[in-house]
CSV table of C-alpha atoms in Angstrom, one decimal:
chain,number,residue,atom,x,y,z
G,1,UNK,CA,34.1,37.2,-37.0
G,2,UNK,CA,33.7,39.8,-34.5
G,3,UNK,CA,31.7,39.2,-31.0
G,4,UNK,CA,30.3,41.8,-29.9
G,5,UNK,CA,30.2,42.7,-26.4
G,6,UNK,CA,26.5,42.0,-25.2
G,7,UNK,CA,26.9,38.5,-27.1
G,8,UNK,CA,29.7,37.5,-24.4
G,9,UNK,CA,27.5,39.0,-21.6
G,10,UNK,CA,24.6,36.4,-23.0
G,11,UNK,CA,26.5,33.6,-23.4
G,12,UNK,CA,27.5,34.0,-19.7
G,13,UNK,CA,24.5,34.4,-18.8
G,14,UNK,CA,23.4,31.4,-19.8
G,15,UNK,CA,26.3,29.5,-18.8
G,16,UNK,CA,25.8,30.6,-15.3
G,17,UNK,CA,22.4,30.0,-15.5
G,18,UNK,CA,22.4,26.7,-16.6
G,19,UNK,CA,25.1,26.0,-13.7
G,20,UNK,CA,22.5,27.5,-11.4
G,21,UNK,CA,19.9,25.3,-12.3
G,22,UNK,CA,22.4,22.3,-11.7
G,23,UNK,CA,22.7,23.2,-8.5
G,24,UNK,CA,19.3,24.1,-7.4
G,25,UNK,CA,18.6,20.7,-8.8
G,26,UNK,CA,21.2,19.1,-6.8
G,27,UNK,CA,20.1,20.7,-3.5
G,28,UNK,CA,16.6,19.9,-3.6
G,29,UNK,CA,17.3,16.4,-4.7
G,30,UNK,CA,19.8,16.5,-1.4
G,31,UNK,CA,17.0,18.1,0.2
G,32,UNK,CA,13.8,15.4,-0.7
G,33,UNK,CA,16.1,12.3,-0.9
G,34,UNK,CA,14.8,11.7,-4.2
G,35,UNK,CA,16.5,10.9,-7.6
G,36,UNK,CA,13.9,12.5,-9.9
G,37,UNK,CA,12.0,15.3,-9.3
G,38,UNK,CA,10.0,15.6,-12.2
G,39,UNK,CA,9.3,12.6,-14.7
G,40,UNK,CA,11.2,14.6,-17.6
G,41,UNK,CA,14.2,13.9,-15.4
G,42,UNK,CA,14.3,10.2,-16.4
G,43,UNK,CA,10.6,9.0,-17.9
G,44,UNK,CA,11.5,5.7,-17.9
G,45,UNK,CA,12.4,5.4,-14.2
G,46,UNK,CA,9.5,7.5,-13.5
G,47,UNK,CA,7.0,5.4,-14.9
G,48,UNK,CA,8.8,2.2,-13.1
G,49,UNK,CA,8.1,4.3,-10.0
G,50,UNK,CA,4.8,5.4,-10.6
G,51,UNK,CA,4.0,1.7,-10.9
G,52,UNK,CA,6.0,0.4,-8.0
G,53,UNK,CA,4.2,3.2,-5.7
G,54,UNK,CA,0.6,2.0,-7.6
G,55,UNK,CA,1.3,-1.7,-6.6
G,56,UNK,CA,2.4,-0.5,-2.8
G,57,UNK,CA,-1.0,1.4,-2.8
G,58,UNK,CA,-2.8,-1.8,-3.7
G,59,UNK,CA,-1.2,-3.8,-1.2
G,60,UNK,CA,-1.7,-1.1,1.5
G,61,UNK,CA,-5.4,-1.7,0.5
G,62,UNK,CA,-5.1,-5.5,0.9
G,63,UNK,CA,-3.7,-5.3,4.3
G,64,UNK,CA,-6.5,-3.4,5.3
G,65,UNK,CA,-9.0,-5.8,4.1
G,66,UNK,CA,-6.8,-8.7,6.1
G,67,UNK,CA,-7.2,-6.4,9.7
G,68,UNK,CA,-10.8,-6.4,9.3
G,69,UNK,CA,-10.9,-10.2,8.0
G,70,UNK,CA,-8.8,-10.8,11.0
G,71,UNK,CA,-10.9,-8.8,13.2
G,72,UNK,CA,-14.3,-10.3,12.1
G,73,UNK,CA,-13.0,-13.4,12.1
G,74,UNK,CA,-11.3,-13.3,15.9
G,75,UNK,CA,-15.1,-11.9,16.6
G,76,UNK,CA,-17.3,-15.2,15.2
G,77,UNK,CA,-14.7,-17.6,16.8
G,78,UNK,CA,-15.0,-16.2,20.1
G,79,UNK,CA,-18.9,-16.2,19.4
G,80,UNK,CA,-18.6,-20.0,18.8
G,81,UNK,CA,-16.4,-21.3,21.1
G,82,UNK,CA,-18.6,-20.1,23.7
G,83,UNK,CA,-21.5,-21.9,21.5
G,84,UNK,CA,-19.8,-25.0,21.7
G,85,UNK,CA,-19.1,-24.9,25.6
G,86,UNK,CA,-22.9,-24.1,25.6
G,87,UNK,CA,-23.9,-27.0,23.6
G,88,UNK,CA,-21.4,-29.2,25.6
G,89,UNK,CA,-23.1,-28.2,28.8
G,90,UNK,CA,-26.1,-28.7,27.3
G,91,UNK,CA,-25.2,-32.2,26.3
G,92,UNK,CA,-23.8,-33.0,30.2
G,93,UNK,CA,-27.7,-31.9,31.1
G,94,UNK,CA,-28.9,-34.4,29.0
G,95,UNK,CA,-26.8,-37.6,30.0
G,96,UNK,CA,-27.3,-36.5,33.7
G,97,UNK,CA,-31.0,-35.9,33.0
G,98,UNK,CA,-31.1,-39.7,31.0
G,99,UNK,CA,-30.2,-41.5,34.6
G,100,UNK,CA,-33.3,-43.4,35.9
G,101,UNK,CA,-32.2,-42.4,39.6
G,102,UNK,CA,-33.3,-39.1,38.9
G,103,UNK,CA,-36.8,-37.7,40.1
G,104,UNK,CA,-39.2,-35.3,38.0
G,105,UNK,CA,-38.8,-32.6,40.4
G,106,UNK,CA,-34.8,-33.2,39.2
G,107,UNK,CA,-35.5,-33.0,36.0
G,108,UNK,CA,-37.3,-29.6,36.2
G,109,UNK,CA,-34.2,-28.5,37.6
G,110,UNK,CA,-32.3,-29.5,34.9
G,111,UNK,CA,-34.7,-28.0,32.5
G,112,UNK,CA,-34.3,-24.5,34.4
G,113,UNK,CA,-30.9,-24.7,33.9
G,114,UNK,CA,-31.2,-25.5,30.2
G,115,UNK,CA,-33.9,-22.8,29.5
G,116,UNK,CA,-31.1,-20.6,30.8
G,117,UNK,CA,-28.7,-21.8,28.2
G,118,UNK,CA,-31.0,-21.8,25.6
G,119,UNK,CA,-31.0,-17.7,26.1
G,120,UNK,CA,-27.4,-17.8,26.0
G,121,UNK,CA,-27.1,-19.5,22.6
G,122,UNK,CA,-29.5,-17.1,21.2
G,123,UNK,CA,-27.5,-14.3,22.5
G,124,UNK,CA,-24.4,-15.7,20.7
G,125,UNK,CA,-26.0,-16.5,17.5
G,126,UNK,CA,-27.0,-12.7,17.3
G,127,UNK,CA,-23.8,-11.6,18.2
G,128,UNK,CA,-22.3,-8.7,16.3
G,129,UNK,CA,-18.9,-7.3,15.7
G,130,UNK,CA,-16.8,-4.3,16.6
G,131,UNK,CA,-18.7,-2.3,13.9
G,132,UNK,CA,-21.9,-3.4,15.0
G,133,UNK,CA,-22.5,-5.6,12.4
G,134,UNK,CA,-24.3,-9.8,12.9
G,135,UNK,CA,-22.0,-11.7,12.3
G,136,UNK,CA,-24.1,-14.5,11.6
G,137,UNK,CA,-27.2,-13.0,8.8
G,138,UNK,CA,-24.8,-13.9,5.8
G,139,UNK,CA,-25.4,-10.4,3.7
G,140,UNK,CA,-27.8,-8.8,5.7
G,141,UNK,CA,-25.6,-8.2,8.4
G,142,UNK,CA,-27.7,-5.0,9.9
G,143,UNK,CA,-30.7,-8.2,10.4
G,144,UNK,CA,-30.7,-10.0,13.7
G,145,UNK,CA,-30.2,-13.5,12.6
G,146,UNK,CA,-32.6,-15.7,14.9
G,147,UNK,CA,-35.9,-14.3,16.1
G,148,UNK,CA,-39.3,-15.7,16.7
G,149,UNK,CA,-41.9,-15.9,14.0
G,150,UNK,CA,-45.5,-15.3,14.1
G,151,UNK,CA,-45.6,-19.1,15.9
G,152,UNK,CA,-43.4,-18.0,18.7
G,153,UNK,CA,-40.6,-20.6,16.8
G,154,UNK,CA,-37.2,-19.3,16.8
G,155,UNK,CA,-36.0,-19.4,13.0
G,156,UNK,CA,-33.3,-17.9,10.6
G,157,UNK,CA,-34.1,-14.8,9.3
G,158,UNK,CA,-30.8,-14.0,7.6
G,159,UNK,CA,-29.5,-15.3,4.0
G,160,UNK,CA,-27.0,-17.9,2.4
G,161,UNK,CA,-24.5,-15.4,1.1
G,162,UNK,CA,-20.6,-15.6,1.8
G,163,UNK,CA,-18.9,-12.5,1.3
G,164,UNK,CA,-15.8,-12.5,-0.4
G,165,UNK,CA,-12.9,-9.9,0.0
G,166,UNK,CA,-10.1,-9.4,-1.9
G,167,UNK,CA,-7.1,-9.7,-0.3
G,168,UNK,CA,-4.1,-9.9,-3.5
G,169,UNK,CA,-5.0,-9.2,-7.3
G,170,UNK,CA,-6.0,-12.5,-7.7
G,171,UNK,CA,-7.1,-14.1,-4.8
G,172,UNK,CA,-10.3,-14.0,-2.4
G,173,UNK,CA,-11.0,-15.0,1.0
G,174,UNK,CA,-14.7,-16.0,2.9
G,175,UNK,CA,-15.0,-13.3,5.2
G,176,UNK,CA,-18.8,-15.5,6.7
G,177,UNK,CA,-20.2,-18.2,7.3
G,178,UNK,CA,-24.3,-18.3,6.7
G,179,UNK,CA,-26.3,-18.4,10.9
G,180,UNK,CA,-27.9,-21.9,9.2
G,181,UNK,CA,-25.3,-23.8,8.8
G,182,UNK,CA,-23.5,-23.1,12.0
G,183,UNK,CA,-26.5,-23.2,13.7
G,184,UNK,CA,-27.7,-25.6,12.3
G,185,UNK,CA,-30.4,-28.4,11.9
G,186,UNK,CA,-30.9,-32.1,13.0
G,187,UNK,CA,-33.1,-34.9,10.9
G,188,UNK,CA,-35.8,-36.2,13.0
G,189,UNK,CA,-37.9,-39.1,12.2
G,190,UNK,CA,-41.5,-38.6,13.1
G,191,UNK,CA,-43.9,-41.8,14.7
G,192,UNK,CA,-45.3,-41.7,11.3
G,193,UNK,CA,-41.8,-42.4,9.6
G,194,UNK,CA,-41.2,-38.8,8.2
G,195,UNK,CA,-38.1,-37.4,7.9
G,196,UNK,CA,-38.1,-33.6,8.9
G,197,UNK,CA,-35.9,-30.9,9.6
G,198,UNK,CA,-35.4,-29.5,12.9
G,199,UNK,CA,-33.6,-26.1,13.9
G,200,UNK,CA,-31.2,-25.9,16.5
G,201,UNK,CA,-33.4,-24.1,18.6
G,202,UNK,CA,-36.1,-26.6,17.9
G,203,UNK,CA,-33.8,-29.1,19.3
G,204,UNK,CA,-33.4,-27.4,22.5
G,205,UNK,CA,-36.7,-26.2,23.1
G,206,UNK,CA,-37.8,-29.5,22.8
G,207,UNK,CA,-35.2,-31.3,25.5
G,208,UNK,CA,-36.4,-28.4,27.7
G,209,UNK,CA,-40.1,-28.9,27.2
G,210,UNK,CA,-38.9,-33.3,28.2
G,211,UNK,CA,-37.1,-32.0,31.2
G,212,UNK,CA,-40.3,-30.1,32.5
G,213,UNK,CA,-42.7,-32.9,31.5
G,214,UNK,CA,-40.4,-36.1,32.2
G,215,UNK,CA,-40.2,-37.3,29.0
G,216,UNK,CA,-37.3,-39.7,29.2
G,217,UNK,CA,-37.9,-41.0,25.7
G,218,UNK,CA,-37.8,-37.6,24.6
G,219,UNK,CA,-34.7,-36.8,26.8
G,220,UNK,CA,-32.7,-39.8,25.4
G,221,UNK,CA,-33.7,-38.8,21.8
G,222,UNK,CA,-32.7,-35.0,22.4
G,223,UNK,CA,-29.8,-36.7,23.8
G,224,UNK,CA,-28.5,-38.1,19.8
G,225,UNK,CA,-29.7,-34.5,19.2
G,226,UNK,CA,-28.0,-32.4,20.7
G,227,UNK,CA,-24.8,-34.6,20.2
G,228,UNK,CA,-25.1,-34.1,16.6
G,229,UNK,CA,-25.8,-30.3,17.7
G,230,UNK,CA,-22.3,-30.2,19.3
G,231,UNK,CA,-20.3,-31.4,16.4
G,232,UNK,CA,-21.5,-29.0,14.0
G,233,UNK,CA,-20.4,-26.7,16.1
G,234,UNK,CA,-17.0,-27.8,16.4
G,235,UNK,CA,-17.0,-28.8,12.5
G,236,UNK,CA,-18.0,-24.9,12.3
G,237,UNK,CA,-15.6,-23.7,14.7
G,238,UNK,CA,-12.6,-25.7,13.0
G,239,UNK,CA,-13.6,-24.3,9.8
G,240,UNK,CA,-13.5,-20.5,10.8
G,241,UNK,CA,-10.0,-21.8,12.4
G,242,UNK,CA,-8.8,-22.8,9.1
G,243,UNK,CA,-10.2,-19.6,7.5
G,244,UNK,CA,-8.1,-17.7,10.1
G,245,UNK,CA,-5.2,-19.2,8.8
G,246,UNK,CA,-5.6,-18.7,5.6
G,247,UNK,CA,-6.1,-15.1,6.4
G,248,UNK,CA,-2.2,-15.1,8.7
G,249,UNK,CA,-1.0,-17.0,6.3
G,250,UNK,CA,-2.1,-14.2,3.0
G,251,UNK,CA,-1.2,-11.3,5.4
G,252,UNK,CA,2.3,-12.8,5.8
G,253,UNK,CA,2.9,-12.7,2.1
G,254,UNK,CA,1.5,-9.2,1.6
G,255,UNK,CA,4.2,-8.4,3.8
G,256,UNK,CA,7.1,-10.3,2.0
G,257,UNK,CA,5.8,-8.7,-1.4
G,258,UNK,CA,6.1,-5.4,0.3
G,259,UNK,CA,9.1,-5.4,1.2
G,260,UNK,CA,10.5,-6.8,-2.0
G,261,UNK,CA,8.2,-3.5,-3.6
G,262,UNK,CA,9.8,-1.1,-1.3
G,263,UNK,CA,13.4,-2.1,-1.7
G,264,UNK,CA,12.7,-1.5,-5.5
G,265,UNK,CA,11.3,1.6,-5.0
G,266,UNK,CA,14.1,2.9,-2.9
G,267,UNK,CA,16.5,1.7,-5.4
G,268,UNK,CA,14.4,3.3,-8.3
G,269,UNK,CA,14.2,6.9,-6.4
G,270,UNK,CA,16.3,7.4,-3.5
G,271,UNK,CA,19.2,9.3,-3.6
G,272,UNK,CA,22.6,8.2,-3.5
G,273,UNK,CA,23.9,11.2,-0.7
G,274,UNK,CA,27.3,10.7,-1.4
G,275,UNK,CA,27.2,11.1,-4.9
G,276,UNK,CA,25.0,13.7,-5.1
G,277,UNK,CA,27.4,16.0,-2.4
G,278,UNK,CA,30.6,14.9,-4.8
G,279,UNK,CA,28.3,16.5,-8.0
G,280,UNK,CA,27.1,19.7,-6.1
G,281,UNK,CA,30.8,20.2,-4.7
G,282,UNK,CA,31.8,20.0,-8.4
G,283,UNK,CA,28.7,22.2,-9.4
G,284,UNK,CA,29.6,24.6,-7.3
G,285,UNK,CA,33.2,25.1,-7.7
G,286,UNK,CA,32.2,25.4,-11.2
G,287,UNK,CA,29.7,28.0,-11.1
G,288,UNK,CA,32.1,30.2,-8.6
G,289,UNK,CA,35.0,30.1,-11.1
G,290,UNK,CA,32.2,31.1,-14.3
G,291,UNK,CA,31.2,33.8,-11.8
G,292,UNK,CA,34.7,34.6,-11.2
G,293,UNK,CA,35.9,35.1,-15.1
G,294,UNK,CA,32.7,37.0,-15.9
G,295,UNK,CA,33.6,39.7,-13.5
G,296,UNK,CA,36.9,39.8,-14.8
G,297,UNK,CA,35.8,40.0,-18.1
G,298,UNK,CA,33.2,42.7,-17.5
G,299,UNK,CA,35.7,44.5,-16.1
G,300,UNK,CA,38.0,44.6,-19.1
G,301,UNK,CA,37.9,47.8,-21.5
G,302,UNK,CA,39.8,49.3,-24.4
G,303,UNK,CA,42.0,51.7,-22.0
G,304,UNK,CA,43.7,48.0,-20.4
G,305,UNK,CA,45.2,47.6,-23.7
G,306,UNK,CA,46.7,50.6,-24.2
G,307,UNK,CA,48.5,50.8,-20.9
């Protein structure tokens, strides 16, 4: 069979080509870190890291859900701890205001002093958080919570939703707790016998209204109140404690998951450097000695022979 001259020049050609390629390969693998560099490299490993990087993405996404959890959360306790010291005080008032020794002009001093923390409660159950958000109108969080009605009565006017976040593929977390419940309500029985429900600010605008009139059966019943009041509030606060735990405690297995993700993503696509230098040093060497016997050959003609 005879080869003709421009069928060695093409199979060189390609040889070196194809060696060229190798390399290029090699050096922008060297170059990026990464194994494969386009999923025809190795389809299987690229789809196991096309789905690695998918479930990072997801957790990244979780995490973020868990910082604003965390930071709405850090925002209604501080908002009820300082409920509860209000309520607290407000229950000192009405022991100290109970004691017969004290004289109505006492009383109405007392009652200045509660009408003072009655504004402060009000502020803190319309509190909002770092977006500007209540953190207290269940769902309707661009609603002030608590404001007075047509009969100048200080009521709810938010809803009984809890908003749920996802924080894993399969779990949820609370991120509220509805303004009624934590501020919530006290059964009172009427003279008549009646059972009825009375708001929180009810509660206190009644004890004030004793302190300025010198009710002390009224006093001593706002008394049992606002006791009741006071452990709601902690029952409330303890439960947004618990939530806050929850929330540490999901964000600290994110974090255990995605480090187990990323060490099988680096394993799936990083480079091993010293491996791939030992190939491209061999690629190399290679392609210099094709490169090297195709100028020799090139060189060759009929006129060698004869001398």
């Amino acid at each position: 069979m005879k080869v003709s001259t421009s069928q060695i020049f093409e199979r060189a050609m390609t040889q070196m080509s194809t060696q060229q390629a190798k390399v290029s390969d090699l050096q922008t693998q060297l170059a990026t870190g990464k194994q494969i560099l386009r999923p025809s490299d190795d389809p299987d490993k690229a789809g196991v890291i096309q789905r690695l990087t998918s479930a990072n993405t997801r957790l990244e996404g979780y995490q973020n859900n868990l910082i604003a959890i965390n930071s709405r959360l850090s925002s209604e306790e501080g908002a009820l701890t300082a409920s509860e010291n209000v309520l607290q005080r407000m229950r000192e008032l009405a022991v100290q205001a109970k004691s017969d020794t004290l004289s109505p002009s006492d009383r109405q001093i007392i009652g200045a002093e509660a009408s003072a923390l009655r504004d402060q409660l009000l502020s803190l159950a319309n509190a909002t958080d770092a977006s500007g958000n209540y953190i207290f109108s269940g769902a309707m969080t661009s609603a002030k919570p608590f404001a007075e009605n047509a009969d100048g009565d200080t009521v709810y006017q938010g809803d009984n939703s809890r908003m749920m976040v996802d924080v894993s593929d399969q779990r949820q977390l609370v991120l509220n707790k509805p303004g009624n419940e934590v501020f919530s309500s006290v059964i009172r029985e009427t003279n008549d016998g009646v059972s009825e429900r009375v708001g929180l600010f009810a509660v206190i605008d009644d004890f004030t209204a004793a302190l300025q009139s010198n009710d002390t059966q009224q006093i001593e019943s706002s008394l049992g109140e606002i006791s009741d009041l006071t452990q709601g509030m902690a029952i409330a606060l303890a439960d947004v404690g618990s939530r806050m735990n929850i929330a540490k405690s999901q964000e600290d297995a994110l974090i255990d998951t995605k480090i187990r993700y990323q060490a099988l993503l680096s394993k799936a696509e990083d480079l091993d450097y010293t491996s791939a230098i030992t190939q491209l040093t061999s690629e190399i060497m290679s392609l210099e000695a094709g490169q090297s016997s195709f100028i020799k050959i090139s060189q060759l003609s009929l006129f060698d022979y004869i001398r």
